Short mmCIF file of C-alpha atoms in Angstrom, two decimals:
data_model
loop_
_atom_site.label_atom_id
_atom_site.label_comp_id
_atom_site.label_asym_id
_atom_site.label_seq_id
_atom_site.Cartn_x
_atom_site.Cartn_y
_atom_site.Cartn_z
CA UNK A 1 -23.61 -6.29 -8.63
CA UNK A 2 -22.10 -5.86 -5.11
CA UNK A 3 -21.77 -2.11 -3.63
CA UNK A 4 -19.19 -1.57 -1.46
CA UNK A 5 -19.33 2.06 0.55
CA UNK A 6 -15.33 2.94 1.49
CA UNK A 7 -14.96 5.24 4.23
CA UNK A 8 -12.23 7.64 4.36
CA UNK A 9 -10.11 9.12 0.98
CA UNK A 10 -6.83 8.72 2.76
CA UNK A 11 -4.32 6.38 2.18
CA UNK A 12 -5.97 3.44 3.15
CA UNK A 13 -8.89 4.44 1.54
CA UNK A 14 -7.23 4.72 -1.49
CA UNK A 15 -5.35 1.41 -1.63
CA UNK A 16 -8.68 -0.19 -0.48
CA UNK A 17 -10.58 0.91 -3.67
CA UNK A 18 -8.04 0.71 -6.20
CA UNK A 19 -7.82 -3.38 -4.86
CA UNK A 20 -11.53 -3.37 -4.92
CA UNK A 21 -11.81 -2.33 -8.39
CA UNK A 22 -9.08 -3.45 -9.63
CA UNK A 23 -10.00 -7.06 -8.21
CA UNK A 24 -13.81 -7.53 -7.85
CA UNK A 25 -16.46 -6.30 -10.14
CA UNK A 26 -17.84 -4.72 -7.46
CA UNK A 27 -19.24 -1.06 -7.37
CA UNK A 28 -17.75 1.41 -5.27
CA UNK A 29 -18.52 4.27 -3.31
CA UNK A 30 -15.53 6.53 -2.25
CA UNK A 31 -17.29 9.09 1.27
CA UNK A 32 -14.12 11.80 1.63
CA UNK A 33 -14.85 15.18 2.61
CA UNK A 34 -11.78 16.37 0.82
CA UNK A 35 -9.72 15.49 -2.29
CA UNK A 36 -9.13 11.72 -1.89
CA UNK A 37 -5.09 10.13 -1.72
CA UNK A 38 -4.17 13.45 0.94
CA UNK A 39 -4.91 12.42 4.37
CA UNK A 40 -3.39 13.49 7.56
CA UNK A 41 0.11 11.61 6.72
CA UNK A 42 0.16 13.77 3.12
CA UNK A 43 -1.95 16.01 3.15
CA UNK A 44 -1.05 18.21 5.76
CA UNK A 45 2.63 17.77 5.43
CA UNK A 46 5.00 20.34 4.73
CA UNK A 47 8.13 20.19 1.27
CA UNK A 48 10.71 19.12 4.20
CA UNK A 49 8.27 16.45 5.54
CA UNK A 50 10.36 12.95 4.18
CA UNK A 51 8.71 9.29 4.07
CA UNK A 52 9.90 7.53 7.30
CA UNK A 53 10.28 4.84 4.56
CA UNK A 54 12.12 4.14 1.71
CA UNK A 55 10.57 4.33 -2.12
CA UNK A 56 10.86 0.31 -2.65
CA UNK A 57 8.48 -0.40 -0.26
CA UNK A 58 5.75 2.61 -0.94
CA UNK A 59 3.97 0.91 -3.88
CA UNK A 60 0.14 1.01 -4.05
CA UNK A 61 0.24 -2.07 -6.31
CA UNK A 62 1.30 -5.29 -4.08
CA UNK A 63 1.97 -6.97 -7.33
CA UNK A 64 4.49 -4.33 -8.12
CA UNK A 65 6.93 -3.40 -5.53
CA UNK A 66 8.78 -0.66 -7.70
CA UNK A 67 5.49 1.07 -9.12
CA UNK A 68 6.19 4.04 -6.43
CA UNK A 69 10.27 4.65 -7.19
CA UNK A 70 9.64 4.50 -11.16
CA UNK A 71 6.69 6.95 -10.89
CA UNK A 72 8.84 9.22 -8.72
CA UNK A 73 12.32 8.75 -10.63
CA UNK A 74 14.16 7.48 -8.11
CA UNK A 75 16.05 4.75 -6.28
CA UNK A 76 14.46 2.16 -4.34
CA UNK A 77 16.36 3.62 -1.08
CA UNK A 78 15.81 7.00 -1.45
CA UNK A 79 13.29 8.47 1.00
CA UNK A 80 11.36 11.11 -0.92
CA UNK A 81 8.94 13.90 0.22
CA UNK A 82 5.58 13.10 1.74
CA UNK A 83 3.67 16.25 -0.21
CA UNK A 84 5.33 13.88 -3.11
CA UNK A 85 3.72 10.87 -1.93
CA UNK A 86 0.33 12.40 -1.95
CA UNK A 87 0.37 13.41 -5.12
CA UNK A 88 1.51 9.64 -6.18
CA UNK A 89 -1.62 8.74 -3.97
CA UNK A 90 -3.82 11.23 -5.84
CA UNK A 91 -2.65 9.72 -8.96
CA UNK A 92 -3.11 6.30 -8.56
CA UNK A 93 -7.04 7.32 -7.59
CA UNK A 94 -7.16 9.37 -10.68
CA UNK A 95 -5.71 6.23 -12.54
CA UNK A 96 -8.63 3.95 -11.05
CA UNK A 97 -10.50 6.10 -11.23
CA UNK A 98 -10.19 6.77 -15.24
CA UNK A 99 -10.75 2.95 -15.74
CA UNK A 100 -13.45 2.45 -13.67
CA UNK A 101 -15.91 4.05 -15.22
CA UNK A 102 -19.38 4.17 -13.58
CA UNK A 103 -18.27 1.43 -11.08
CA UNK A 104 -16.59 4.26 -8.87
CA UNK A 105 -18.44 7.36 -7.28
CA UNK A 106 -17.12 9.86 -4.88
CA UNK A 107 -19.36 11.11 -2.24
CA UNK A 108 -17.54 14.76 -1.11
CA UNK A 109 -19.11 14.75 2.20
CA UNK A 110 -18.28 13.19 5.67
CA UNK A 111 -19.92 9.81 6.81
CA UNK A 112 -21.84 10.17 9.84
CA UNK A 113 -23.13 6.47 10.96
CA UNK A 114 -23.67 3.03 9.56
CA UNK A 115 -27.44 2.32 8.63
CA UNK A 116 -28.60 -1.37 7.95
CA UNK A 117 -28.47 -0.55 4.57
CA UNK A 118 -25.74 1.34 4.27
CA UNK A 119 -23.61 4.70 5.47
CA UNK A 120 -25.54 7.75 6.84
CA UNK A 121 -23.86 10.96 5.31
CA UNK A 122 -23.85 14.18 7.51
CA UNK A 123 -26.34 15.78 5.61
CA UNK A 124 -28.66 13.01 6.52
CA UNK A 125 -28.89 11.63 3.20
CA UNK A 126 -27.69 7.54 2.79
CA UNK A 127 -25.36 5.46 1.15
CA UNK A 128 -27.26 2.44 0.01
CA UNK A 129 -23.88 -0.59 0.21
CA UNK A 130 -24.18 -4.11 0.62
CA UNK A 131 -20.92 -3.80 1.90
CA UNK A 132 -18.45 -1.32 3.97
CA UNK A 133 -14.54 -0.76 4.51
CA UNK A 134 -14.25 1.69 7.26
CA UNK A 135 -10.55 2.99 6.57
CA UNK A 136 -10.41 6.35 8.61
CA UNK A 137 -7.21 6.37 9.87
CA UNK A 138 -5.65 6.97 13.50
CA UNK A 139 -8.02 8.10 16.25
CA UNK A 140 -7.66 12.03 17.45
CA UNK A 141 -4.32 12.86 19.35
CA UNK A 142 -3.78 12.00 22.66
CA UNK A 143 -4.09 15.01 25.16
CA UNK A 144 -2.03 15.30 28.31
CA UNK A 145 -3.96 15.49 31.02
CA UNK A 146 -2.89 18.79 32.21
CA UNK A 147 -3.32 20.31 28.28
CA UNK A 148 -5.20 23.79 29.29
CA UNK A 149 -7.94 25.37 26.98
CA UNK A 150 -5.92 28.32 25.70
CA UNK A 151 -4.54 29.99 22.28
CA UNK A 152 -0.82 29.09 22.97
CA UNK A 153 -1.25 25.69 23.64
CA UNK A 154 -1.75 23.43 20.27
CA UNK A 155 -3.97 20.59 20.92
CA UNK A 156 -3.25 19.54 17.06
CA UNK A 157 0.09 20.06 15.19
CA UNK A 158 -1.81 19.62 12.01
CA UNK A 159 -4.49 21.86 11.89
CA UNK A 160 -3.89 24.30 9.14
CA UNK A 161 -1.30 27.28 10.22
CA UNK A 162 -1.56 26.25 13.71
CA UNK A 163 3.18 25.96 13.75
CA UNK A 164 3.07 29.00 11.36
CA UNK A 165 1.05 30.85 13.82
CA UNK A 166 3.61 30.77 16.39
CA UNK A 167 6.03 33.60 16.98
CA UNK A 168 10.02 32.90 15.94
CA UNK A 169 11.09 34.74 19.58
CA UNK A 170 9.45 31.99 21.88
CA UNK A 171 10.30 28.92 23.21
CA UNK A 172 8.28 26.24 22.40
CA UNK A 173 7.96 23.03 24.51
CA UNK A 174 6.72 19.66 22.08
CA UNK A 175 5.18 17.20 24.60
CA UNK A 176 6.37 14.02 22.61
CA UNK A 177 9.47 12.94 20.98
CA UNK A 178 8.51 10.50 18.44
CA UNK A 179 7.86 11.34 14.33
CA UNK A 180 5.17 14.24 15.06
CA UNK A 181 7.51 15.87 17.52
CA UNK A 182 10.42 15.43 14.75
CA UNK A 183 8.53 16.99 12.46
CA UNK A 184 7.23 20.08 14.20
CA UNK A 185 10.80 20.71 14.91
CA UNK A 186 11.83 20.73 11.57
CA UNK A 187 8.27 23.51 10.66
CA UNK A 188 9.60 25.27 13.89
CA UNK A 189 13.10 25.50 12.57
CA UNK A 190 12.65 26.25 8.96
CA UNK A 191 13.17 29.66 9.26
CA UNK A 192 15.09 32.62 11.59
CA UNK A 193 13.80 31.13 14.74
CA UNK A 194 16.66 31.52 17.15
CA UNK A 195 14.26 30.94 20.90
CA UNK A 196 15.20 27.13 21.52
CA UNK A 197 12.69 24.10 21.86
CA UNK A 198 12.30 21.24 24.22
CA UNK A 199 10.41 17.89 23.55
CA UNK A 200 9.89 16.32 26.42
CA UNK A 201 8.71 12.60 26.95
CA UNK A 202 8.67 9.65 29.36
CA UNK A 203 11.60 8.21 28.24
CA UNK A 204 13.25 11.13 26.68
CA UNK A 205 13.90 8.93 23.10
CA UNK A 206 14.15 9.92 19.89
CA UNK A 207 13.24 7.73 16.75
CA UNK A 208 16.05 6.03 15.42
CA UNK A 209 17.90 6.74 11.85
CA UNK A 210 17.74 4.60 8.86
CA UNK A 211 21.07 3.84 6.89
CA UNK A 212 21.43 5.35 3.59
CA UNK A 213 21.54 1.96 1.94
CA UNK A 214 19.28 -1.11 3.72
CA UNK A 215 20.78 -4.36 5.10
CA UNK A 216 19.26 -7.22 3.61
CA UNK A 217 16.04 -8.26 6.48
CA UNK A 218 17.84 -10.75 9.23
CA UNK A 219 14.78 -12.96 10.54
CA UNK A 220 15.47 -14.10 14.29
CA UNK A 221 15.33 -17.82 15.43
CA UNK A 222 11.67 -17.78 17.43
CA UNK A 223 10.96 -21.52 17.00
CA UNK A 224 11.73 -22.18 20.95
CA UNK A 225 10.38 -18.66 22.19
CA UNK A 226 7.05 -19.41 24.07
CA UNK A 227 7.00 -16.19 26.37
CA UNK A 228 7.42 -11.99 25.42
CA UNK A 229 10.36 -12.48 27.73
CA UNK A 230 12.63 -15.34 25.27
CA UNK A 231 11.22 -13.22 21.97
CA UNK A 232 13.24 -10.04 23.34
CA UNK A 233 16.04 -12.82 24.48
CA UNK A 234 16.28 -13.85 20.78
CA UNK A 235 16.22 -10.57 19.45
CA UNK A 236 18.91 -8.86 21.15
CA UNK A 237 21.00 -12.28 20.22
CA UNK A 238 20.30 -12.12 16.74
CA UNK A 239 21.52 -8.44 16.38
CA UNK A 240 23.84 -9.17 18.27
CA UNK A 241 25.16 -11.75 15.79
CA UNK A 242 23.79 -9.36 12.96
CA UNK A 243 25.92 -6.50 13.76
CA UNK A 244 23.26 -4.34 12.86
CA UNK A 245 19.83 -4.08 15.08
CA UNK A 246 18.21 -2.88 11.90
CA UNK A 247 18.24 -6.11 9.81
CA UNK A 248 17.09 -7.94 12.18
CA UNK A 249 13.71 -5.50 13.43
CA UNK A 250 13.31 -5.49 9.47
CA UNK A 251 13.44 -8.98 9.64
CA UNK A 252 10.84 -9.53 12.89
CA UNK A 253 8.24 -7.56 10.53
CA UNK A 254 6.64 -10.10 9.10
CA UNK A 255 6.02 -11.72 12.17
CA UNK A 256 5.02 -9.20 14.31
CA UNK A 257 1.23 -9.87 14.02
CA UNK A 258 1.60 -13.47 14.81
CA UNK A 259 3.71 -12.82 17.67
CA UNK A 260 1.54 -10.28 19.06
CA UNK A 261 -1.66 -12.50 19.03
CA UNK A 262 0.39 -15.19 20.56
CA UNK A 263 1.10 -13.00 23.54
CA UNK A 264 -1.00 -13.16 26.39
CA UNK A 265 -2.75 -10.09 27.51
CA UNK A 266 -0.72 -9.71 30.92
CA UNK A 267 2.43 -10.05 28.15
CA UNK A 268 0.66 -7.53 25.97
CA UNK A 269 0.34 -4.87 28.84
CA UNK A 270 3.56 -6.05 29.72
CA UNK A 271 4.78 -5.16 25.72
CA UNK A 272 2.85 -1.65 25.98
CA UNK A 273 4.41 -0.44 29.53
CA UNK A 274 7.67 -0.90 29.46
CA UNK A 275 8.76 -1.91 25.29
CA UNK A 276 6.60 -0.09 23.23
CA UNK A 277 8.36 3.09 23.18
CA UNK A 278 11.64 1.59 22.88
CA UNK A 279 10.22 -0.54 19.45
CA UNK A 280 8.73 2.34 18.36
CA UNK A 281 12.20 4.37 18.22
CA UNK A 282 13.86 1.10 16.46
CA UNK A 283 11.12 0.21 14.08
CA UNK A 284 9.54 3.72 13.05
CA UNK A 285 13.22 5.43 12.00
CA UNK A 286 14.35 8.64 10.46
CA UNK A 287 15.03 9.53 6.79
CA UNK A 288 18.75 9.81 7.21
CA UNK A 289 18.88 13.25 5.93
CA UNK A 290 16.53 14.10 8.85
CA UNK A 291 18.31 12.67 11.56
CA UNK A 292 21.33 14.70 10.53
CA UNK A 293 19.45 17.46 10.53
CA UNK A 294 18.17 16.92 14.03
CA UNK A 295 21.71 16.03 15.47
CA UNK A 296 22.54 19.29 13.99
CA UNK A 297 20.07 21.12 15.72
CA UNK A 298 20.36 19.39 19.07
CA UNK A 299 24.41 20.09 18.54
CA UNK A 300 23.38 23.95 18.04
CA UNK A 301 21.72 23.78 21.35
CA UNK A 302 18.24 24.66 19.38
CA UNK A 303 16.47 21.56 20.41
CA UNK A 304 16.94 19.78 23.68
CA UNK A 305 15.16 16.32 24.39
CA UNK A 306 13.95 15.81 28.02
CA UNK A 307 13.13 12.24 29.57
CA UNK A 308 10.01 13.03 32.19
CA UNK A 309 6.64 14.53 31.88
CA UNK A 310 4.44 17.16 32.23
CA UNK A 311 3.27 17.89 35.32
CA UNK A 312 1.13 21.10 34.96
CA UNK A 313 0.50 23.90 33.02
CA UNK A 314 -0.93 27.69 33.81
CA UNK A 315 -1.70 30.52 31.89
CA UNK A 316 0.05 34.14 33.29
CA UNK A 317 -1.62 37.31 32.23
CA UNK A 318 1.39 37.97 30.45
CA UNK A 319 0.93 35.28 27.68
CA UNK A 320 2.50 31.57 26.91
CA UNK A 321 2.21 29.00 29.16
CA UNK A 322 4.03 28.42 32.53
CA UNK A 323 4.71 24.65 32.46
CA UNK A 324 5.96 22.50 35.42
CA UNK A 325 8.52 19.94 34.20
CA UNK A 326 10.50 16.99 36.48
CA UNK A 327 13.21 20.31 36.35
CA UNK A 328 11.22 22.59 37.97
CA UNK A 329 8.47 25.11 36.63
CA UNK A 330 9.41 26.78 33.22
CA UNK A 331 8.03 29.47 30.75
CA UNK A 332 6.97 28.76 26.61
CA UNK A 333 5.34 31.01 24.80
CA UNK A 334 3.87 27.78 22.89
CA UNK A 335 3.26 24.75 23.95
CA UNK A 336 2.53 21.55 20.82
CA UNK A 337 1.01 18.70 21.75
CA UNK A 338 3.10 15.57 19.32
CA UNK A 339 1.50 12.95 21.80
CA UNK A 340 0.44 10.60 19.22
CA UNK A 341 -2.53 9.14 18.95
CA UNK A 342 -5.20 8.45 21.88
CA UNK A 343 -6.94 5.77 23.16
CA UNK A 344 -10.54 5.09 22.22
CA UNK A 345 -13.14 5.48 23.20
CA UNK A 346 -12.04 9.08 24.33
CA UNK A 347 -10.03 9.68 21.40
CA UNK A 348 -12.52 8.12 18.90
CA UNK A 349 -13.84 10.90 15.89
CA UNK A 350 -17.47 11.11 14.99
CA UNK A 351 -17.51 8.51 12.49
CA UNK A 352 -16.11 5.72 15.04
CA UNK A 353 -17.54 7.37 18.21
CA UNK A 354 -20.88 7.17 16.10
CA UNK A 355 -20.28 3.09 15.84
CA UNK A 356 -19.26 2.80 19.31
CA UNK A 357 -22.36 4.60 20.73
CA UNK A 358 -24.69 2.55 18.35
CA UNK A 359 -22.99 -0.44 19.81
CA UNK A 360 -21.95 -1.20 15.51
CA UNK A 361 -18.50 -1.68 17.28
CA UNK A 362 -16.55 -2.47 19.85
CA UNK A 363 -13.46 -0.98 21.40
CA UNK A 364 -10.30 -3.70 20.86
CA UNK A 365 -7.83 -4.87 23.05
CA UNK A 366 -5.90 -2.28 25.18
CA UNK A 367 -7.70 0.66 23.71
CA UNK A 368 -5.62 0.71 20.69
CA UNK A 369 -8.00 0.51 18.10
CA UNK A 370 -11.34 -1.14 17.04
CA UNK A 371 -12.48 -4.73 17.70
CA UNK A 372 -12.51 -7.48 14.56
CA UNK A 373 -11.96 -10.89 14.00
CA UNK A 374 -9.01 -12.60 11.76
CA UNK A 375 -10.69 -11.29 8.93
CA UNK A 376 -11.13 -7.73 9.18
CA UNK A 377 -14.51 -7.86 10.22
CA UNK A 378 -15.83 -5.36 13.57
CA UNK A 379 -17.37 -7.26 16.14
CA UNK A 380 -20.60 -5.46 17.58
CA UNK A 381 -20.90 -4.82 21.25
CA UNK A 382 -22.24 -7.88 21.86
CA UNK A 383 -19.49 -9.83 20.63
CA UNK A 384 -20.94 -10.40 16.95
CA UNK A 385 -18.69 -10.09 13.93
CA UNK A 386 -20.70 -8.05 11.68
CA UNK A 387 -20.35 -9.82 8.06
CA UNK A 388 -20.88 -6.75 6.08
CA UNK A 389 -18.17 -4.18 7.49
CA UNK A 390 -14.58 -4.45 7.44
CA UNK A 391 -12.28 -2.39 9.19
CA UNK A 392 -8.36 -1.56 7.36
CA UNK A 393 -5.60 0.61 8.86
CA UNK A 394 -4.69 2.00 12.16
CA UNK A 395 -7.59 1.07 13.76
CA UNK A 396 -7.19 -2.60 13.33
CA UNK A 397 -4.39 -1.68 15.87
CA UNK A 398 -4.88 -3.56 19.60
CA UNK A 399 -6.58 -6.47 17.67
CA UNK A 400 -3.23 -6.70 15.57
CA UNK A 401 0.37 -4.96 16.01
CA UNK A 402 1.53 -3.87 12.32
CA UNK A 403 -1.28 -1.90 10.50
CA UNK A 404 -0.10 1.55 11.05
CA UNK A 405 2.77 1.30 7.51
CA UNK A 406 2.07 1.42 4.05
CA UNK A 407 2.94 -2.27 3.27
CA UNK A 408 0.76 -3.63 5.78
CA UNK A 409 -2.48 -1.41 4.98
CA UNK A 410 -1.36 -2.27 1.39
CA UNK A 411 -1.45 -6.46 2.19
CA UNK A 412 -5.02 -5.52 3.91
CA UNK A 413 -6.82 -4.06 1.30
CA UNK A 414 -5.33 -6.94 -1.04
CA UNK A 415 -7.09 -9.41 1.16
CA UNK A 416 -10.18 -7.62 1.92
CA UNK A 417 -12.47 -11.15 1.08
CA UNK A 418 -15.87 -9.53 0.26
CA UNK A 419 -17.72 -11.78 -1.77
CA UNK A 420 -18.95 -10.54 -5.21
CA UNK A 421 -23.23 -10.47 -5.26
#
């Protein structure tokens, strides 16, 4: 019987051994350090935390579209609390887990390397696996390059107490303005705080809001489009026609993979400089309920959203940070870094940096992510796509465009082709 070693107890994780055992007779071996279906996305997320999603398309089960919105009692288009989403995660595992029997085994400890036989824990002890899904989610944050060492500045939004620990009297700057800024607004804001905060960003955009009901997808006409340049052409025609932009980026989403293969890299550089952000706003939108709220605040003159960056930062004796913005040089007694996610190899964890340095993988296109082949397979340092370890989530990111959603990781783990020994 094939063993299969699955690293990471987050989503992905999850999804990836529920399909395995659900679909192969295959042993597996959950590694998570902590109580597998939380995650960073879940896990750390606070009761006003919504699903950038709606419930009809948050199923575990890709033979099941409405499994989520029937276990959570709701409507398809209702966008429901992530804290609630974790425990639908944690259930599902438990689920699997119950009908599994001895074919499933958690390992509570934190993977620490790949062995030729298997995964080396941190304790030194192995993982025997014929086989192994690395599924560890997005690399580390991205730090701003003049981020100082010091107690007011928050390096990681996420870290336990790290937005409770800051005083309700201060202004706090968020350098970002996509989802994690969004959300460390709405921590910030939760309570009597009164002292404003800025997010500040290159472009100074905001995600997007979803309508309370969805518009059927509207696919765009890309049969003649051989360059990035006539794809955005046909876009902005179709919604155009559409009347409503979010039909039709709904309706690029299945494509969005082939496209971005298709591109060349000068295109794909081209894609990250100057349209990434701007897709990101469209594609990655508010709960509506959450971008009234933020309109509210922003109308209340408690958040204010700044196009530029960060220039430097000091610490006076006096505390906070003194920041120097395209404005001119201003004082927070916090500042939260909402950057998003790095670039590897600098912004690679243990478990990947661990690969990387062992020359088990390679860094992908752009940075984004991990190197694999069509598959899901990681390519070695030398260019060899290693038949025994497959790679799901936001890592397969830079090799391909959509694997950072629920759907997509969902579709991966469903086609995860590791023959049964």
């Amino acid at each position: 019987m094939t063993t299969v070693a699955v690293v990471g107890g987050g989503c992905a994780g999850v999804l990836a051994t529920r399909e395995l055992l659900s679909n192969t007779d295959s042993r597996v071996v959950l590694i998570e350090p902590d109580e597998p279906g939380g995650g960073l996305a879940y896990g750390a997320a606070r009761p006003w935390h919504l699903l950038n999603s709606r419930a009809g398309a948050m199923s575990a089960d890709p033979r099941d579209p409405g499994h989520f919105a029937r276990w959570a009692e709701c409507s398809a288009d209702d966008f429901r609390p992530r804290l609630e989403y974790g425990r639908y995660l944690r259930a599902v595992f438990s689920d699997i887990s119950g009908r599994s029997g001895t074919r499933l085994t958690v390992r509570r400890s934190r993977a620490a390397g790949l062995s030729a036989t298997g995964v080396v824990l941190a304790d030194g002890r192995e993982v025997r696996a014929d086989h192994v899904v690395a599924a560890t989610g997005n690399p580390a944050p991205a730090q701003p390059a003049a981020c100082p060492d010091h107690p007011d500045y928050v390096a990681d939004p996420w870290a336990k107490g790290a937005i409770e620990a800051i005083p309700s009297d201060v202004p706090v700057l968020l350098i970002g303005a996509g989802l994690t800024a969004i959300d460390v607004a709405l921590t910030l804001t939760e309570g009597d705080r009164d002292a404003p905060i800025t997010a500040v960003s290159r472009r100074g955009q905001l995600p997007l809001t979803h309508t309370a009901v969805a518009a059927p997808p509207v696919g765009p006409v890309l049969d003649d489009c051989m360059t990035l340049r006539d794809v955005v052409r046909a876009v902005r025609a179709e919604a155009a026609r559409a009347g409503d932009w979010r039909a039709v980026v709904d309706g690029l989403r299945p494509y969005l993979d082939e496209l971005w293969t298709a591109f060349t890299p000068d295109e794909q550089d081209a894609f990250l400089r100057h349209l990434a952000r701007p897709w990101e706003c469209h594609r990655h939108r508010m709960a509506p309920s959450v971008g009234a709220r933020v309109a509210t605040l922003r109308e209340e003159g408690r958040l204010e959203v700044r196009a530029g960056g960060v220039r430097s930062m000091s610490a006076p004796p006096a505390g906070g940070l003194l920041v120097e913005l395209e404005a001119g040089v201003q004082w927070f007694g916090a500042v939260v870094n909402c950057a998003g996610p790095g670039r590897l190899p600098g912004a690679a964890g243990s478990f990947v940096g661990g690969l990387l340095d062992a020359g088990q993988a390679r860094v992908g296109p752009h940075g984004l992510g991990l190197d694999i082949d069509a598959s899901g397979r990681l390519v070695a340092a030398d260019g060899r796509v290693q038949g025994d370890r497959w790679l799901i989530g936001p890592l397969r990111r830079g090799a391909k465009w959509e694997t950072t959603a629920v759907p997509e990781i969902r579709a991966q783990a469903h086609n995860l082709t590791i023959p049964v020994g």
